[in-house]
Amino acid sequence: MTLPAEPREPLLLALRRADPPAFRREVRAVLAAQCSVSAGARALGVREATLRDLLAGDAELARGLDLDDWP
């Protein structure tokens, strides 16, 4: 038997508010490893729409990353 995983989206958004540089490092590391927004969202445990909104609202987040499904 496994325990249900805690939703990670609220935790990630709390990190964004509390420590924006740490949030960017975490998200950028996952996106760099996954090479796509959809895979990055799954790895981060957030909805893809949320991750796309975060990327659209923070140019620093995707700067220099080569993502298959992001402009």
mmCIF file of N, CA, C and O in Angstrom:
data_model
loop_
_atom_site.group_PDB
_atom_site.id
_atom_site.type_symbol
_atom_site.label_atom_id
_atom_site.label_comp_id
_atom_site.label_asym_id
_atom_site.label_seq_id
_atom_site.Cartn_x
_atom_site.Cartn_y
_atom_site.Cartn_z
ATOM 1 N N MET A 1 0.835 -1.165 0.000
ATOM 2 C CA MET A 1 0.000 0.000 0.000
ATOM 3 C C MET A 1 0.893 1.245 0.000
ATOM 4 O O MET A 1 1.890 1.297 0.700
ATOM 5 N N THR A 2 0.510 2.226 -0.796
ATOM 6 C CA THR A 2 1.262 3.472 -0.827
ATOM 7 C C THR A 2 0.375 4.611 -0.322
ATOM 8 O O THR A 2 -0.850 4.572 -0.462
ATOM 9 N N LEU A 3 1.019 5.589 0.242
ATOM 10 C CA LEU A 3 0.287 6.762 0.704
ATOM 11 C C LEU A 3 0.056 7.702 -0.466
ATOM 12 O O LEU A 3 0.882 7.784 -1.372
ATOM 13 N N PRO A 4 -1.045 8.406 -0.448
ATOM 14 C CA PRO A 4 -1.281 9.365 -1.530
ATOM 15 C C PRO A 4 -0.244 10.483 -1.474
ATOM 16 O O PRO A 4 0.170 10.910 -0.402
ATOM 17 N N ALA A 5 0.187 10.898 -2.648
ATOM 18 C CA ALA A 5 1.166 11.975 -2.725
ATOM 19 C C ALA A 5 0.484 13.312 -2.451
ATOM 20 O O ALA A 5 -0.644 13.543 -2.873
ATOM 21 N N GLU A 6 1.187 14.140 -1.743
ATOM 22 C CA GLU A 6 0.663 15.485 -1.487
ATOM 23 C C GLU A 6 0.722 16.279 -2.783
ATOM 24 O O GLU A 6 1.715 16.201 -3.514
ATOM 25 N N PRO A 7 -0.316 17.030 -3.095
ATOM 26 C CA PRO A 7 -0.280 17.847 -4.301
ATOM 27 C C PRO A 7 0.919 18.802 -4.245
ATOM 28 O O PRO A 7 1.129 19.487 -3.247
ATOM 29 N N ARG A 8 1.705 18.813 -5.302
ATOM 30 C CA ARG A 8 2.918 19.620 -5.296
ATOM 31 C C ARG A 8 2.698 21.026 -5.832
ATOM 32 O O ARG A 8 3.514 21.901 -5.585
ATOM 33 N N GLU A 9 1.613 21.247 -6.561
ATOM 34 C CA GLU A 9 1.399 22.574 -7.130
ATOM 35 C C GLU A 9 1.333 23.664 -6.055
ATOM 36 O O GLU A 9 2.027 24.684 -6.185
ATOM 37 N N PRO A 10 0.557 23.487 -4.981
ATOM 38 C CA PRO A 10 0.540 24.533 -3.952
ATOM 39 C C PRO A 10 1.908 24.761 -3.315
ATOM 40 O O PRO A 10 2.270 25.886 -2.981
ATOM 41 N N LEU A 11 2.685 23.698 -3.161
ATOM 42 C CA LEU A 11 4.016 23.836 -2.575
ATOM 43 C C LEU A 11 4.950 24.623 -3.495
ATOM 44 O O LEU A 11 5.716 25.477 -3.034
ATOM 45 N N LEU A 12 4.880 24.347 -4.780
ATOM 46 C CA LEU A 12 5.721 25.053 -5.736
ATOM 47 C C LEU A 12 5.334 26.533 -5.802
ATOM 48 O O LEU A 12 6.203 27.408 -5.845
ATOM 49 N N LEU A 13 4.047 26.816 -5.782
ATOM 50 C CA LEU A 13 3.600 28.212 -5.817
ATOM 51 C C LEU A 13 3.969 28.940 -4.526
ATOM 52 O O LEU A 13 4.287 30.139 -4.553
ATOM 53 N N ALA A 14 3.972 28.230 -3.410
ATOM 54 C CA ALA A 14 4.411 28.830 -2.147
ATOM 55 C C ALA A 14 5.904 29.145 -2.204
ATOM 56 O O ALA A 14 6.341 30.199 -1.720
ATOM 57 N N LEU A 15 6.685 28.267 -2.800
ATOM 58 C CA LEU A 15 8.116 28.518 -2.972
ATOM 59 C C LEU A 15 8.332 29.753 -3.842
ATOM 60 O O LEU A 15 9.205 30.572 -3.568
ATOM 61 N N ARG A 16 7.520 29.904 -4.856
ATOM 62 C CA ARG A 16 7.617 31.071 -5.748
ATOM 63 C C ARG A 16 7.424 32.366 -4.958
ATOM 64 O O ARG A 16 8.133 33.345 -5.175
ATOM 65 N N ARG A 17 6.463 32.361 -4.054
ATOM 66 C CA ARG A 17 6.211 33.556 -3.252
ATOM 67 C C ARG A 17 7.304 33.789 -2.211
ATOM 68 O O ARG A 17 7.726 34.914 -1.971
ATOM 69 N N ALA A 18 7.763 32.727 -1.584
ATOM 70 C CA ALA A 18 8.713 32.842 -0.479
ATOM 71 C C ALA A 18 10.150 33.061 -0.934
ATOM 72 O O ALA A 18 10.902 33.799 -0.291
ATOM 73 N N ASP A 19 10.535 32.415 -2.028
ATOM 74 C CA ASP A 19 11.935 32.465 -2.473
ATOM 75 C C ASP A 19 11.986 32.367 -4.000
ATOM 76 O O ASP A 19 12.270 31.300 -4.552
ATOM 77 N N PRO A 20 11.698 33.472 -4.694
ATOM 78 C CA PRO A 20 11.666 33.435 -6.160
ATOM 79 C C PRO A 20 12.930 32.869 -6.821
ATOM 80 O O PRO A 20 12.819 32.077 -7.761
ATOM 81 N N PRO A 21 14.138 33.201 -6.351
ATOM 82 C CA PRO A 21 15.320 32.606 -6.992
ATOM 83 C C PRO A 21 15.365 31.073 -6.863
ATOM 84 O O PRO A 21 15.715 30.373 -7.814
ATOM 85 N N ALA A 22 14.988 30.548 -5.702
ATOM 86 C CA ALA A 22 14.968 29.092 -5.520
ATOM 87 C C ALA A 22 13.900 28.459 -6.409
ATOM 88 O O ALA A 22 14.117 27.389 -6.991
ATOM 89 N N PHE A 23 12.758 29.116 -6.514
ATOM 90 C CA PHE A 23 11.701 28.640 -7.399
ATOM 91 C C PHE A 23 12.208 28.558 -8.837
ATOM 92 O O PHE A 23 12.023 27.551 -9.513
ATOM 93 N N ARG A 24 12.863 29.620 -9.303
ATOM 94 C CA ARG A 24 13.375 29.619 -10.678
ATOM 95 C C ARG A 24 14.420 28.521 -10.880
ATOM 96 O O ARG A 24 14.412 27.847 -11.907
ATOM 97 N N ARG A 25 15.314 28.356 -9.920
ATOM 98 C CA ARG A 25 16.333 27.293 -10.038
ATOM 99 C C ARG A 25 15.680 25.926 -10.161
ATOM 100 O O ARG A 25 16.081 25.107 -11.003
ATOM 101 N N GLU A 26 14.691 25.667 -9.311
ATOM 102 C CA GLU A 26 14.006 24.371 -9.314
ATOM 103 C C GLU A 26 13.301 24.124 -10.649
ATOM 104 O O GLU A 26 13.470 23.074 -11.271
ATOM 105 N N VAL A 27 12.522 25.097 -11.085
ATOM 106 C CA VAL A 27 11.755 24.930 -12.320
ATOM 107 C C VAL A 27 12.696 24.832 -13.523
ATOM 108 O O VAL A 27 12.515 23.977 -14.391
ATOM 109 N N ARG A 28 13.705 25.684 -13.572
ATOM 110 C CA ARG A 28 14.652 25.650 -14.702
ATOM 111 C C ARG A 28 15.408 24.321 -14.755
ATOM 112 O O ARG A 28 15.626 23.776 -15.829
ATOM 113 N N ALA A 29 15.797 23.793 -13.619
ATOM 114 C CA ALA A 29 16.512 22.512 -13.601
ATOM 115 C C ALA A 29 15.634 21.393 -14.156
ATOM 116 O O ALA A 29 16.096 20.567 -14.949
ATOM 117 N N VAL A 30 14.376 21.381 -13.756
ATOM 118 C CA VAL A 30 13.458 20.343 -14.236
ATOM 119 C C VAL A 30 13.199 20.522 -15.730
ATOM 120 O O VAL A 30 13.243 19.554 -16.496
ATOM 121 N N LEU A 31 12.955 21.756 -16.163
ATOM 122 C CA LEU A 31 12.702 21.994 -17.586
ATOM 123 C C LEU A 31 13.924 21.642 -18.431
ATOM 124 O O LEU A 31 13.787 21.072 -19.513
ATOM 125 N N ALA A 32 15.107 21.963 -17.953
ATOM 126 C CA ALA A 32 16.327 21.634 -18.696
ATOM 127 C C ALA A 32 16.485 20.122 -18.833
ATOM 128 O O ALA A 32 16.885 19.622 -19.885
ATOM 129 N N ALA A 33 16.150 19.394 -17.795
ATOM 130 C CA ALA A 33 16.265 17.939 -17.835
ATOM 131 C C ALA A 33 15.184 17.302 -18.701
ATOM 132 O O ALA A 33 15.443 16.312 -19.389
ATOM 133 N N GLN A 34 13.983 17.868 -18.685
ATOM 134 C CA GLN A 34 12.849 17.270 -19.398
ATOM 135 C C GLN A 34 12.732 17.743 -20.844
ATOM 136 O O GLN A 34 12.112 17.071 -21.659
ATOM 137 N N CYS A 35 13.251 18.923 -21.154
ATOM 138 C CA CYS A 35 13.258 19.491 -22.515
ATOM 139 C C CYS A 35 11.878 19.797 -23.081
ATOM 140 O O CYS A 35 11.747 19.999 -24.281
ATOM 141 N N SER A 36 10.852 19.815 -22.267
ATOM 142 C CA SER A 36 9.528 20.208 -22.750
ATOM 143 C C SER A 36 8.674 20.656 -21.571
ATOM 144 O O SER A 36 8.891 20.223 -20.430
ATOM 145 N N VAL A 37 7.721 21.511 -21.871
ATOM 146 C CA VAL A 37 6.828 22.014 -20.835
ATOM 147 C C VAL A 37 5.930 20.896 -20.321
ATOM 148 O O VAL A 37 5.727 20.756 -19.110
ATOM 149 N N SER A 38 5.409 20.078 -21.219
ATOM 150 C CA SER A 38 4.490 19.023 -20.790
ATOM 151 C C SER A 38 5.187 18.016 -19.871
ATOM 152 O O SER A 38 4.657 17.660 -18.812
ATOM 153 N N ALA A 39 6.381 17.588 -20.240
ATOM 154 C CA ALA A 39 7.119 16.648 -19.389
ATOM 155 C C ALA A 39 7.571 17.324 -18.100
ATOM 156 O O ALA A 39 7.572 16.703 -17.030
ATOM 157 N N GLY A 40 7.953 18.590 -18.193
ATOM 158 C CA GLY A 40 8.351 19.330 -17.002
ATOM 159 C C GLY A 40 7.211 19.463 -16.019
ATOM 160 O O GLY A 40 7.398 19.335 -14.807
ATOM 161 N N ALA A 41 6.016 19.725 -16.528
ATOM 162 C CA ALA A 41 4.849 19.834 -15.657
ATOM 163 C C ALA A 41 4.590 18.515 -14.927
ATOM 164 O O ALA A 41 4.317 18.514 -13.723
ATOM 165 N N ARG A 42 4.691 17.416 -15.652
ATOM 166 C CA ARG A 42 4.492 16.106 -15.006
ATOM 167 C C ARG A 42 5.557 15.877 -13.931
ATOM 168 O O ARG A 42 5.249 15.412 -12.833
ATOM 169 N N ALA A 43 6.809 16.203 -14.243
ATOM 170 C CA ALA A 43 7.892 15.987 -13.289
ATOM 171 C C ALA A 43 7.746 16.884 -12.052
ATOM 172 O O ALA A 43 8.079 16.465 -10.947
ATOM 173 N N LEU A 44 7.258 18.096 -12.257
ATOM 174 C CA LEU A 44 7.069 19.023 -11.136
ATOM 175 C C LEU A 44 5.787 18.742 -10.360
ATOM 176 O O LEU A 44 5.610 19.238 -9.254
ATOM 177 N N GLY A 45 4.880 17.983 -10.955
ATOM 178 C CA GLY A 45 3.618 17.681 -10.294
ATOM 179 C C GLY A 45 2.634 18.829 -10.349
ATOM 180 O O GLY A 45 1.848 19.030 -9.429
ATOM 181 N N VAL A 46 2.702 19.597 -11.449
ATOM 182 C CA VAL A 46 1.776 20.715 -11.634
ATOM 183 C C VAL A 46 1.028 20.525 -12.945
ATOM 184 O O VAL A 46 1.444 19.755 -13.809
ATOM 185 N N ARG A 47 -0.081 21.247 -13.073
ATOM 186 C CA ARG A 47 -0.816 21.199 -14.334
ATOM 187 C C ARG A 47 0.012 21.898 -15.416
ATOM 188 O O ARG A 47 0.708 22.874 -15.145
ATOM 189 N N GLU A 48 -0.069 21.397 -16.617
ATOM 190 C CA GLU A 48 0.671 22.012 -17.721
ATOM 191 C C GLU A 48 0.244 23.458 -17.918
ATOM 192 O O GLU A 48 1.085 24.338 -18.169
ATOM 193 N N ALA A 49 -1.036 23.729 -17.788
ATOM 194 C CA ALA A 49 -1.531 25.103 -17.946
ATOM 195 C C ALA A 49 -0.904 26.036 -16.908
ATOM 196 O O ALA A 49 -0.571 27.187 -17.214
ATOM 197 N N THR A 50 -0.723 25.547 -15.701
ATOM 198 C CA THR A 50 -0.089 26.355 -14.654
ATOM 199 C C THR A 50 1.346 26.670 -15.026
ATOM 200 O O THR A 50 1.794 27.816 -14.911
ATOM 201 N N LEU A 51 2.076 25.662 -15.484
ATOM 202 C CA LEU A 51 3.475 25.880 -15.853
ATOM 203 C C LEU A 51 3.575 26.841 -17.035
ATOM 204 O O LEU A 51 4.431 27.730 -17.053
ATOM 205 N N ARG A 52 2.684 26.713 -17.990
ATOM 206 C CA ARG A 52 2.693 27.645 -19.134
ATOM 207 C C ARG A 52 2.394 29.070 -18.671
ATOM 208 O O ARG A 52 3.021 30.018 -19.142
ATOM 209 N N ASP A 53 1.475 29.228 -17.737
ATOM 210 C CA ASP A 53 1.177 30.555 -17.196
ATOM 211 C C ASP A 53 2.387 31.132 -16.462
ATOM 212 O O ASP A 53 2.696 32.325 -16.584
ATOM 213 N N LEU A 54 3.071 30.289 -15.696
ATOM 214 C CA LEU A 54 4.265 30.743 -14.987
ATOM 215 C C LEU A 54 5.350 31.177 -15.965
ATOM 216 O O LEU A 54 6.002 32.206 -15.769
ATOM 217 N N LEU A 55 5.539 30.401 -17.021
ATOM 218 C CA LEU A 55 6.541 30.747 -18.028
ATOM 219 C C LEU A 55 6.181 32.047 -18.745
ATOM 220 O O LEU A 55 7.052 32.885 -18.995
ATOM 221 N N ALA A 56 4.920 32.209 -19.061
ATOM 222 C CA ALA A 56 4.483 33.417 -19.766
ATOM 223 C C ALA A 56 4.635 34.655 -18.887
ATOM 224 O O ALA A 56 4.898 35.751 -19.402
ATOM 225 N N GLY A 57 4.514 34.498 -17.598
ATOM 226 C CA GLY A 57 4.589 35.627 -16.690
ATOM 227 C C GLY A 57 5.965 35.935 -16.158
ATOM 228 O O GLY A 57 6.150 36.903 -15.422
ATOM 229 N N ASP A 58 6.959 35.122 -16.516
ATOM 230 C CA ASP A 58 8.309 35.307 -15.975
ATOM 231 C C ASP A 58 9.326 34.939 -17.057
ATOM 232 O O ASP A 58 9.702 33.781 -17.211
ATOM 233 N N ALA A 59 9.762 35.950 -17.806
ATOM 234 C CA ALA A 59 10.682 35.714 -18.923
ATOM 235 C C ALA A 59 11.986 35.050 -18.472
ATOM 236 O O ALA A 59 12.610 34.312 -19.230
ATOM 237 N N GLU A 60 12.378 35.282 -17.245
ATOM 238 C CA GLU A 60 13.618 34.708 -16.707
ATOM 239 C C GLU A 60 13.548 33.181 -16.610
ATOM 240 O O GLU A 60 14.558 32.493 -16.706
ATOM 241 N N LEU A 61 12.351 32.671 -16.446
ATOM 242 C CA LEU A 61 12.166 31.238 -16.216
ATOM 243 C C LEU A 61 12.599 30.384 -17.403
ATOM 244 O O LEU A 61 13.207 29.334 -17.216
ATOM 245 N N ALA A 62 12.274 30.791 -18.604
ATOM 246 C CA ALA A 62 12.586 29.969 -19.784
ATOM 247 C C ALA A 62 13.793 30.485 -20.570
ATOM 248 O O ALA A 62 14.185 29.866 -21.550
ATOM 249 N N ARG A 63 14.368 31.593 -20.126
ATOM 250 C CA ARG A 63 15.492 32.192 -20.853
ATOM 251 C C ARG A 63 16.632 31.187 -21.053
ATOM 252 O O ARG A 63 17.113 30.584 -20.112
ATOM 253 N N GLY A 64 16.989 31.004 -22.319
ATOM 254 C CA GLY A 64 18.110 30.139 -22.652
ATOM 255 C C GLY A 64 17.806 28.649 -22.683
ATOM 256 O O GLY A 64 18.675 27.856 -22.998
ATOM 257 N N LEU A 65 16.585 28.263 -22.344
ATOM 258 C CA LEU A 65 16.226 26.840 -22.389
ATOM 259 C C LEU A 65 15.699 26.489 -23.773
ATOM 260 O O LEU A 65 14.989 27.270 -24.397
ATOM 261 N N ASP A 66 16.048 25.323 -24.255
ATOM 262 C CA ASP A 66 15.557 24.836 -25.538
ATOM 263 C C ASP A 66 14.451 23.827 -25.255
ATOM 264 O O ASP A 66 14.708 22.645 -25.033
ATOM 265 N N LEU A 67 13.207 24.313 -25.249
ATOM 266 C CA LEU A 67 12.066 23.465 -24.936
ATOM 267 C C LEU A 67 11.313 23.120 -26.205
ATOM 268 O O LEU A 67 11.013 24.005 -27.011
ATOM 269 N N ASP A 68 10.990 21.852 -26.382
ATOM 270 C CA ASP A 68 10.325 21.385 -27.602
ATOM 271 C C ASP A 68 8.965 22.030 -27.820
ATOM 272 O O ASP A 68 8.573 22.238 -28.964
ATOM 273 N N ASP A 69 8.243 22.337 -26.767
ATOM 274 C CA ASP A 69 6.876 22.815 -26.908
ATOM 275 C C ASP A 69 6.654 24.194 -26.302
ATOM 276 O O ASP A 69 5.604 24.501 -25.763
ATOM 277 N N TRP A 70 7.683 25.022 -26.375
ATOM 278 C CA TRP A 70 7.568 26.406 -25.905
ATOM 279 C C TRP A 70 8.256 27.315 -26.918
ATOM 280 O O TRP A 70 9.357 27.005 -27.363
ATOM 281 N N PRO A 71 7.613 28.438 -27.239
ATOM 282 C CA PRO A 71 8.198 29.341 -28.262
ATOM 283 C C PRO A 71 9.594 29.826 -27.944
ATOM 284 O O PRO A 71 10.087 29.817 -26.913
#
